[in-house]
PDB file of C-alpha atoms in Angstrom:
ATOM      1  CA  UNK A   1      17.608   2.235  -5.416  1.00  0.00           C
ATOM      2  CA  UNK A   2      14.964   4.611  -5.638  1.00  0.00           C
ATOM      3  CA  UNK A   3      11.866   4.013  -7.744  1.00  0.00           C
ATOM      4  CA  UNK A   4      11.586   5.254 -11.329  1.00  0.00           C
ATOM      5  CA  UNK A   5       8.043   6.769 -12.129  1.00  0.00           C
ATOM      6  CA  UNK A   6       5.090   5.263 -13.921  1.00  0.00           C
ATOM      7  CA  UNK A   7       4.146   5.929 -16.941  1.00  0.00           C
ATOM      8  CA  UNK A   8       1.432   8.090 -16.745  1.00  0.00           C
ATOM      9  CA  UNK A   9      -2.071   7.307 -16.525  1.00  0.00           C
ATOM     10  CA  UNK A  10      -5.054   9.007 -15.432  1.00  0.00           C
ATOM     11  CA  UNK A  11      -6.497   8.082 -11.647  1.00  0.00           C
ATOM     12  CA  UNK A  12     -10.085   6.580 -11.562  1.00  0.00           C
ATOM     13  CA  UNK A  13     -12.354   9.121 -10.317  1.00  0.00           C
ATOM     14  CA  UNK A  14     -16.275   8.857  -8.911  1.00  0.00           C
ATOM     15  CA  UNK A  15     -16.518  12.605 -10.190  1.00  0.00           C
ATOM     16  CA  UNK A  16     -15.529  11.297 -13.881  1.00  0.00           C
ATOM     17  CA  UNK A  17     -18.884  11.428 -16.074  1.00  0.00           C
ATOM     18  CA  UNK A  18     -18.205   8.464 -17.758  1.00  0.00           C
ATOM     19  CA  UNK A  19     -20.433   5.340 -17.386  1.00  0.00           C
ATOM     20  CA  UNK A  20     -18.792   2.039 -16.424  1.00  0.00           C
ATOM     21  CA  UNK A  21     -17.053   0.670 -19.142  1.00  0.00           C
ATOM     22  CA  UNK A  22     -18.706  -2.044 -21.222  1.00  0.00           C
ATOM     23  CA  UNK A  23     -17.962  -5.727 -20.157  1.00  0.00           C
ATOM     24  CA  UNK A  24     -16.355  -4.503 -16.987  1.00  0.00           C
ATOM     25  CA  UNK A  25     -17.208  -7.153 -14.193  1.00  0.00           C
ATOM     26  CA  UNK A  26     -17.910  -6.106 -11.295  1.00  0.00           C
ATOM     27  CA  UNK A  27     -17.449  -7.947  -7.990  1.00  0.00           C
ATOM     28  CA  UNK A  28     -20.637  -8.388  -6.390  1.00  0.00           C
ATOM     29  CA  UNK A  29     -21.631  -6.630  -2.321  1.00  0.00           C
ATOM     30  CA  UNK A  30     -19.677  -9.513  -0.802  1.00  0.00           C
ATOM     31  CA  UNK A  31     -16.384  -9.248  -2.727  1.00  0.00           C
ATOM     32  CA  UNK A  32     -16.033  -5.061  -2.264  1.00  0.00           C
ATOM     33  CA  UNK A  33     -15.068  -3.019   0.503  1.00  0.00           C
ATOM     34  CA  UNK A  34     -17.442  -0.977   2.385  1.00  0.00           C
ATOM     35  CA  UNK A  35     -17.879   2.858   2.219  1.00  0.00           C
ATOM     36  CA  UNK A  36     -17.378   3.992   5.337  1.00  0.00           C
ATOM     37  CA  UNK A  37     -20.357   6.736   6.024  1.00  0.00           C
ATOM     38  CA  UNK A  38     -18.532   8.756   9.134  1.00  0.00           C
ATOM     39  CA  UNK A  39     -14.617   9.485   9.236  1.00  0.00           C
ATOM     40  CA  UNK A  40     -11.949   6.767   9.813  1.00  0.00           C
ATOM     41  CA  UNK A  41     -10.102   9.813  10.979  1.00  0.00           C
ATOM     42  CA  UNK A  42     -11.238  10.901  14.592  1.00  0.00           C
ATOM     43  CA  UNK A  43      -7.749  12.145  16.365  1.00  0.00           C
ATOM     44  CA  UNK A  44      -5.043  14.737  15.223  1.00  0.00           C
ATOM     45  CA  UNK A  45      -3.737  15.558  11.577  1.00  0.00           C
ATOM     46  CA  UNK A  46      -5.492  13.583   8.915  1.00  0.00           C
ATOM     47  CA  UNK A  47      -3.655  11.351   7.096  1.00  0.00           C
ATOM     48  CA  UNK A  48      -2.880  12.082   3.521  1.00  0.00           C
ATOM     49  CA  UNK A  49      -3.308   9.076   1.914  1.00  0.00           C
ATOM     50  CA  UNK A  50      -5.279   5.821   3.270  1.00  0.00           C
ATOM     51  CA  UNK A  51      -3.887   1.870   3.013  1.00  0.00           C
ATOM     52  CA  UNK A  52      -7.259  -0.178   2.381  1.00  0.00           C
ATOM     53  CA  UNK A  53      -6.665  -4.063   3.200  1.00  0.00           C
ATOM     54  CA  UNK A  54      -7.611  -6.163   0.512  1.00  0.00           C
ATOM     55  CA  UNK A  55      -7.735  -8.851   2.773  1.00  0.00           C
ATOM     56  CA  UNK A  56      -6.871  -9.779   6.797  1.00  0.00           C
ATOM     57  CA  UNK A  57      -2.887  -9.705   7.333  1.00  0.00           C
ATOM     58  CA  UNK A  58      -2.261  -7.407   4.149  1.00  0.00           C
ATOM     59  CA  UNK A  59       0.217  -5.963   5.841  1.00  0.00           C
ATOM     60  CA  UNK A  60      -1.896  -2.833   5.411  1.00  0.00           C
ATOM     61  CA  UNK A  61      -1.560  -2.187   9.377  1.00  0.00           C
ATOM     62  CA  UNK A  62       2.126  -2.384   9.669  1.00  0.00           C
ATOM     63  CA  UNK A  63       2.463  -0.116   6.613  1.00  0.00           C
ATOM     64  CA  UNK A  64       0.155   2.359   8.002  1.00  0.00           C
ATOM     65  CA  UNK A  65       2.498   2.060  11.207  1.00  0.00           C
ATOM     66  CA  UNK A  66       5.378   3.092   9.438  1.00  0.00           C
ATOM     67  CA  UNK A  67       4.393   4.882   6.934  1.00  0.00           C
ATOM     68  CA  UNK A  68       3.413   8.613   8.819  1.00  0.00           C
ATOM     69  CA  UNK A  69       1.536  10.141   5.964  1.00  0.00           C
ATOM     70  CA  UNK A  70      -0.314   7.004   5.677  1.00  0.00           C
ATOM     71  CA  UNK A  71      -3.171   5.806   7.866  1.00  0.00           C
ATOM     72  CA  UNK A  72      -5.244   2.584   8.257  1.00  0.00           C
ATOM     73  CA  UNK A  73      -8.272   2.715   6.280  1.00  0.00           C
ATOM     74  CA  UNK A  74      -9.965  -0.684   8.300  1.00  0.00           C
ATOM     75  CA  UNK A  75     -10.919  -2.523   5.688  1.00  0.00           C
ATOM     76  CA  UNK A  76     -12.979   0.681   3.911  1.00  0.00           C
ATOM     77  CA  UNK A  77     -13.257   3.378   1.883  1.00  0.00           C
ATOM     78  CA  UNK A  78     -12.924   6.912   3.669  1.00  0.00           C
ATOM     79  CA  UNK A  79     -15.532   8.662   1.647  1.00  0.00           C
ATOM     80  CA  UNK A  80     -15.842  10.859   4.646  1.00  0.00           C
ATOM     81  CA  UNK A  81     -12.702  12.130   5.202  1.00  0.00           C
ATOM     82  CA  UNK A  82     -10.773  15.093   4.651  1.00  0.00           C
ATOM     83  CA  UNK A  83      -8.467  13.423   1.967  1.00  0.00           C
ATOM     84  CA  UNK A  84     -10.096  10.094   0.314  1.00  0.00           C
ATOM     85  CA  UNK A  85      -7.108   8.960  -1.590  1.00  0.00           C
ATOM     86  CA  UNK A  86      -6.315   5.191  -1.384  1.00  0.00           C
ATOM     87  CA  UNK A  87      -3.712   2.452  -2.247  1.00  0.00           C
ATOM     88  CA  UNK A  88      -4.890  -1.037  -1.896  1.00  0.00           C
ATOM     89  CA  UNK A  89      -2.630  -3.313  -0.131  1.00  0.00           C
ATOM     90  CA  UNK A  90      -2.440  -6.869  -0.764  1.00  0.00           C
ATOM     91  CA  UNK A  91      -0.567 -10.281  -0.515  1.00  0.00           C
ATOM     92  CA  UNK A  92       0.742 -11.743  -3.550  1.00  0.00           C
ATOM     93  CA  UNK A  93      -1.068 -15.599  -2.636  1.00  0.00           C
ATOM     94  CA  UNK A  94      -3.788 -16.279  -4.902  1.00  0.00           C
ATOM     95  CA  UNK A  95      -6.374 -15.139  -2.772  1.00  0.00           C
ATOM     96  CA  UNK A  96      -5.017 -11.672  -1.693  1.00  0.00           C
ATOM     97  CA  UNK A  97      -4.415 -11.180  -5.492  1.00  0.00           C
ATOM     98  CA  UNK A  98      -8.006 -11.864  -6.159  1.00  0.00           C
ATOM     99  CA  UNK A  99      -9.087  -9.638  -3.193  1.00  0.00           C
ATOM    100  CA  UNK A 100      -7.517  -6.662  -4.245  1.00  0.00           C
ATOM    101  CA  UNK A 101      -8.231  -7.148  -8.311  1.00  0.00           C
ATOM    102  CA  UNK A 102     -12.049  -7.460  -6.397  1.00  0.00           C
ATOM    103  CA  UNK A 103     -11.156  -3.826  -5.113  1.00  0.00           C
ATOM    104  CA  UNK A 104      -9.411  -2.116  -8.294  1.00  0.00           C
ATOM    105  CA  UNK A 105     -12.649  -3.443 -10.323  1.00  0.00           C
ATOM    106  CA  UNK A 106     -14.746  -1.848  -7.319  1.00  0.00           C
ATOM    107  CA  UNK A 107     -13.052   1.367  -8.134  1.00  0.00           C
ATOM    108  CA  UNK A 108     -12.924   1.120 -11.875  1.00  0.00           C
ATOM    109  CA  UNK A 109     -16.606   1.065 -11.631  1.00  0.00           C
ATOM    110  CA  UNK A 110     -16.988   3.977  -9.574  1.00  0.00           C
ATOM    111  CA  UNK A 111     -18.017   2.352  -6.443  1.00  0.00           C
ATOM    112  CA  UNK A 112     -16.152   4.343  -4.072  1.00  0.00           C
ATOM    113  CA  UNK A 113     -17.792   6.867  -2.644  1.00  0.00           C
ATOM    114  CA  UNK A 114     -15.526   9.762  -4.228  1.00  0.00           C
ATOM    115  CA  UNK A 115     -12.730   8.134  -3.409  1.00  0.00           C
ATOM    116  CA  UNK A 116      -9.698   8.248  -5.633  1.00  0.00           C
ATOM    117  CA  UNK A 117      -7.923   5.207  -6.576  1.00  0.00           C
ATOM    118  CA  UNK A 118      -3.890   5.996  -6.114  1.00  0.00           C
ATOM    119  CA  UNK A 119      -2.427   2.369  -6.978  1.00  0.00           C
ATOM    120  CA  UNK A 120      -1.646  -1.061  -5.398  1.00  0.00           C
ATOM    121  CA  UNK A 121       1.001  -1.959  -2.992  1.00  0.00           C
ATOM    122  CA  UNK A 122       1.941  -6.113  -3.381  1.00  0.00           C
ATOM    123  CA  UNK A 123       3.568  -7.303   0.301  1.00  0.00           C
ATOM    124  CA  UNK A 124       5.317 -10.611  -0.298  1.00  0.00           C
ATOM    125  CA  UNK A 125       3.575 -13.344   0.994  1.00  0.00           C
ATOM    126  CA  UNK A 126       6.973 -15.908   1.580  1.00  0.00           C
ATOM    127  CA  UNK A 127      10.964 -14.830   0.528  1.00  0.00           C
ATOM    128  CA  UNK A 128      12.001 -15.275  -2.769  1.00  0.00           C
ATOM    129  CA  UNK A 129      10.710 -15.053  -6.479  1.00  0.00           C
ATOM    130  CA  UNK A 130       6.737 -15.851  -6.903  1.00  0.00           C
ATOM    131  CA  UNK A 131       6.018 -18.663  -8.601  1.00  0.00           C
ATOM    132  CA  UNK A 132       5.659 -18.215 -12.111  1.00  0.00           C
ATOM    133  CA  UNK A 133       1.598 -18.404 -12.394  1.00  0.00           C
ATOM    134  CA  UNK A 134       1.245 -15.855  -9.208  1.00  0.00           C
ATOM    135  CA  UNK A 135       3.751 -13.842 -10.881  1.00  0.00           C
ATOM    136  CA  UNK A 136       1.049 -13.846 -14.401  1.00  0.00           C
ATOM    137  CA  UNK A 137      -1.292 -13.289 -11.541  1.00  0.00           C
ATOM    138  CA  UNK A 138       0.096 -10.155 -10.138  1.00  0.00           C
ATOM    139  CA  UNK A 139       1.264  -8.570 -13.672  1.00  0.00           C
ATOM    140  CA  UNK A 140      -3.242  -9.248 -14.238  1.00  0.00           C
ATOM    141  CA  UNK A 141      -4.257  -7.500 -11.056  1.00  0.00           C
ATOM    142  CA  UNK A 142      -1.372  -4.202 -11.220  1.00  0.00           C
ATOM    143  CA  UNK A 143      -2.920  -3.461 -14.813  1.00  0.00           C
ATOM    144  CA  UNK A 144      -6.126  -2.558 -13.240  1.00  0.00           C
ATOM    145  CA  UNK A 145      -3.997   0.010 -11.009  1.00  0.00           C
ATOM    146  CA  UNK A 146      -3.087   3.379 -12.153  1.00  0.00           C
ATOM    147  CA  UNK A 147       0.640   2.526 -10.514  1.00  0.00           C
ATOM    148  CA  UNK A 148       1.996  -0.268  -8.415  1.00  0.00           C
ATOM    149  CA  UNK A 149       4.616  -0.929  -5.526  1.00  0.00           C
ATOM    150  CA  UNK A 150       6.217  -3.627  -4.720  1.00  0.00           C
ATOM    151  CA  UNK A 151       7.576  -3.977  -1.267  1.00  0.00           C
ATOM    152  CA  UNK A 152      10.991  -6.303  -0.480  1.00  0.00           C
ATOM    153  CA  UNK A 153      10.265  -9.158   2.069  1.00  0.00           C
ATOM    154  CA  UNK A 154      11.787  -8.365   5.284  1.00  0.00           C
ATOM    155  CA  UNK A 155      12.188 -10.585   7.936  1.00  0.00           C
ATOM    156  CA  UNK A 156      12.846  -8.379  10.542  1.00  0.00           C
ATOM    157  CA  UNK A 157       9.271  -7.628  10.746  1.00  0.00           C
ATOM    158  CA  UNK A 158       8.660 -11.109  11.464  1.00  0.00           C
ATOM    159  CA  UNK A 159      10.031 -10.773  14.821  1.00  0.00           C
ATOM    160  CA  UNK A 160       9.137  -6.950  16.012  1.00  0.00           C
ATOM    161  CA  UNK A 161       5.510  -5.848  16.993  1.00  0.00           C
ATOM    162  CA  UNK A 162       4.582  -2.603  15.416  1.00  0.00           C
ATOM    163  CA  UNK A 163       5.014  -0.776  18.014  1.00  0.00           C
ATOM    164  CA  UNK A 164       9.031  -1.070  17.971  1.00  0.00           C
ATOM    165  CA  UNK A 165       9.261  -0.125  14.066  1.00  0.00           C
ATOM    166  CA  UNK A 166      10.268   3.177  13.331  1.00  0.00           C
ATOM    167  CA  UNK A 167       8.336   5.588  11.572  1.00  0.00           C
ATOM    168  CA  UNK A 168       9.380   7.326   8.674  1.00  0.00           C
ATOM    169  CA  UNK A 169       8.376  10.825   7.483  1.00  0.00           C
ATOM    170  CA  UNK A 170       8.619  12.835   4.345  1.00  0.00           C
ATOM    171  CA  UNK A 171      11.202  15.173   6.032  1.00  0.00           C
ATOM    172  CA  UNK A 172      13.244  12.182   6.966  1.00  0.00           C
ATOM    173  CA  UNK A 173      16.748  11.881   5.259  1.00  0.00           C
ATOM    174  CA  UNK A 174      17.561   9.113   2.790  1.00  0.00           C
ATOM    175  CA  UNK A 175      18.595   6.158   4.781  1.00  0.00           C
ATOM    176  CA  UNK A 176      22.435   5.085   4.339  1.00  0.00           C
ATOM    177  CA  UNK A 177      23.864   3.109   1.653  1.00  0.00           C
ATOM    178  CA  UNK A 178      24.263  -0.663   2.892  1.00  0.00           C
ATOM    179  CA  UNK A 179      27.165  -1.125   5.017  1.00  0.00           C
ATOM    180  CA  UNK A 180      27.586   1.930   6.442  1.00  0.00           C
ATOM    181  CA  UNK A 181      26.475   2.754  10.174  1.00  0.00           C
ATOM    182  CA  UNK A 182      25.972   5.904  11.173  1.00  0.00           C
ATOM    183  CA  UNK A 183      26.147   6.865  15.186  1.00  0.00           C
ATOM    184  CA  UNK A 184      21.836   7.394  16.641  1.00  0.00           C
ATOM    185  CA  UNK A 185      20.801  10.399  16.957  1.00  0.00           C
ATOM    186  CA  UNK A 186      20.900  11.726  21.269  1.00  0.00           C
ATOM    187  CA  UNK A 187      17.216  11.226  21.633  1.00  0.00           C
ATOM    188  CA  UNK A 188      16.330   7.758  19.593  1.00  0.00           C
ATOM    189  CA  UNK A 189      15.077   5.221  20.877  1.00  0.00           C
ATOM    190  CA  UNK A 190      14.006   2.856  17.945  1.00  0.00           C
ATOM    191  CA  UNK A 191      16.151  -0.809  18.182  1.00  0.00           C
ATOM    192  CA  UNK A 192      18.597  -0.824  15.517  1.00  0.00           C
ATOM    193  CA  UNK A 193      17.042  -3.630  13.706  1.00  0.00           C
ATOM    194  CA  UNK A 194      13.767  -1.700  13.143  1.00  0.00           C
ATOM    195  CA  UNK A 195      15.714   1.086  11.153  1.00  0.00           C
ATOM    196  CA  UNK A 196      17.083  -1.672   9.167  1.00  0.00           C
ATOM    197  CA  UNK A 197      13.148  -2.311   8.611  1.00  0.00           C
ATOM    198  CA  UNK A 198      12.897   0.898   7.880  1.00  0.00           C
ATOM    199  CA  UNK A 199      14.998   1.665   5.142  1.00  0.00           C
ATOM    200  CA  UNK A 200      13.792  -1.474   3.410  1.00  0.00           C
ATOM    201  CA  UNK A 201      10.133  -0.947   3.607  1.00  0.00           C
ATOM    202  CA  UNK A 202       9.271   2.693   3.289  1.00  0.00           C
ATOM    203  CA  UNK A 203       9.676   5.708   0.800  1.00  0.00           C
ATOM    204  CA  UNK A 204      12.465   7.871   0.327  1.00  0.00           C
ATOM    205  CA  UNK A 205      12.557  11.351   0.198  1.00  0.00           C
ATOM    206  CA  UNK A 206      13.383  11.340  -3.112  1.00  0.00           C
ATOM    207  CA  UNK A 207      11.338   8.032  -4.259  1.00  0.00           C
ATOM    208  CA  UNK A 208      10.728   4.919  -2.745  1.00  0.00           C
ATOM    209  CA  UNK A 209      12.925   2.051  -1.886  1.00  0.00           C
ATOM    210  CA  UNK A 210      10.490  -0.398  -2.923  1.00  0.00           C
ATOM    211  CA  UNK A 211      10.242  -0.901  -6.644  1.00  0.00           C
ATOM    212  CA  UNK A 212       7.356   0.367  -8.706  1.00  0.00           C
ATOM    213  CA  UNK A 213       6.549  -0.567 -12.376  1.00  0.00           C
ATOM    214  CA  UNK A 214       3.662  -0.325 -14.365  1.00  0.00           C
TER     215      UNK A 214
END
C-alpha cells in the first residue's frame, strides 16, 4: 500500500533568519555529523537527494544502492553539492535512535551547512514489532523530523550483497500485487529474489511502499 502524505510542516532551513530556538539542546562536535567542505558527488548525474548515516550499518548504503535518485552521503552533510537535501537514516536500537535524534537536533539548530533537512528513514533493527519503550523512543526522535519513513524488515537482504539488488527508478512501474509473477523483461539480469527486495524496500511511482506517518 502506498504511503499517505504528511501533514504538512515546514523543512528546517540554514537560510531561515530565525535564531535557534530557546532550550533547544544541542548535541555537542562529537555527537553531529560533519560538513563535508568539497562534493560527495565526483562522477556522473548528481544525486537528488542524499541518505546521511546516523550511525555504522544504518542501512544508509544499501538504500543508497537501491534507491537511484538517492546517493550515499558518508556519514556527512553535502554542503557542497549541487542538491544538499538529506534524510537521515537510522536503526530503531536505542543507540541508532539517539544518533539520528543527535542529527535532527544538529539540523534544527542550523548546523548544516545549507543543507535542508527532508525527514528520517527508521530501518528495522530485528523482525517484528519494537518493543514498547523503543517504540516511545522512535515516536520522540520522528517529531523532530519534518516527515518520517518507515521501511519493512526484509530478510532477503540478509543474504544478497548490494551489488545483486535491483535498483529502482522514478520511471519504474509499480511493482505487482503479491502473488502475481510476471515473465522478466529480455535483458534482466537481477535474481528474482532481489526484485522481491525491491518492491518491499523502495518507493513507488506513485508513493512509497514503506509506510510514512507523522
Amino acid at each position: 500500500m502506498a504511503a499517505q502524505p504528511a501533514e504538512h510542516r515546514d523543512y528546517y532551513r540554514d537560510g531561515d533568519s530565525s535564531v535557534t530556538p530557546a532550550g533547544l539542546r544541542i548535541p555537542p562536535s562529537t555527537r553531529r555529523a560533519p560538513i563535508h567542505e568539497n562534493p560527495v558527488s565526483v562522477h556522473g548525474r548528481p544525486p537528488v537527494m542524499w541518505l546521511l548515516a546516523a550511525h555504522g550499518r544504518s542501512g544508509a548504503g544499501t538504500l543508497a544502492q537501491i534507491w537511484a535518485p538517492a546517493g550515499d552521503a558518508r556519514r556527512g552533510w553535502p554542503a557542497a553539492d549541487r542538491h544538499r537535501g538529506v534524510v537521515v537514516v537510522s536503526r530503531t536500537d536505542r543507540d541508532g535512535l539517539a544518533a539520528a535524534h543527535d542529527l535532527l537536533l544538529q539540523s534544527a539548530a542550523g548546523l548544516t551547512g545549507g543543507c535542508t533537512l527532508l525527514g528520517l528513514v527508521l530501518v528495522p533493527d530485528a523482525p517484528g514489532p519494537l518493543p514498547k519503550t523503543l517504540r516511545r523512543r522512535a515516536d520522540v526522535v520522528a517529531s523532530a523530523a519534518p516527515a518520517v519513513w518507515r521501511i519493512p524488515y526484509v530478510e532477503d537482504l540478509r543474504t544478497h550483497s548490494q551489488n545483486e539488488l535491483a535498483i529502482w527508478t522514478p520511471t519504474a512501474p509499480d511493482p505487482p500485487p503479491p502473488g502475481r509473477m510476471t515473465a522478466p523483461s529480455s535483458g534482466s539480469t537481477v535474481p528474482r529474489n532481489s526484485r522481491t527486495s525491491r518492491s518491499d524496500t523502495t518507493p513507488r511511482s506513485g508513493g512509497c511502499s514503506c509506510s510514512r506517518s507523522r
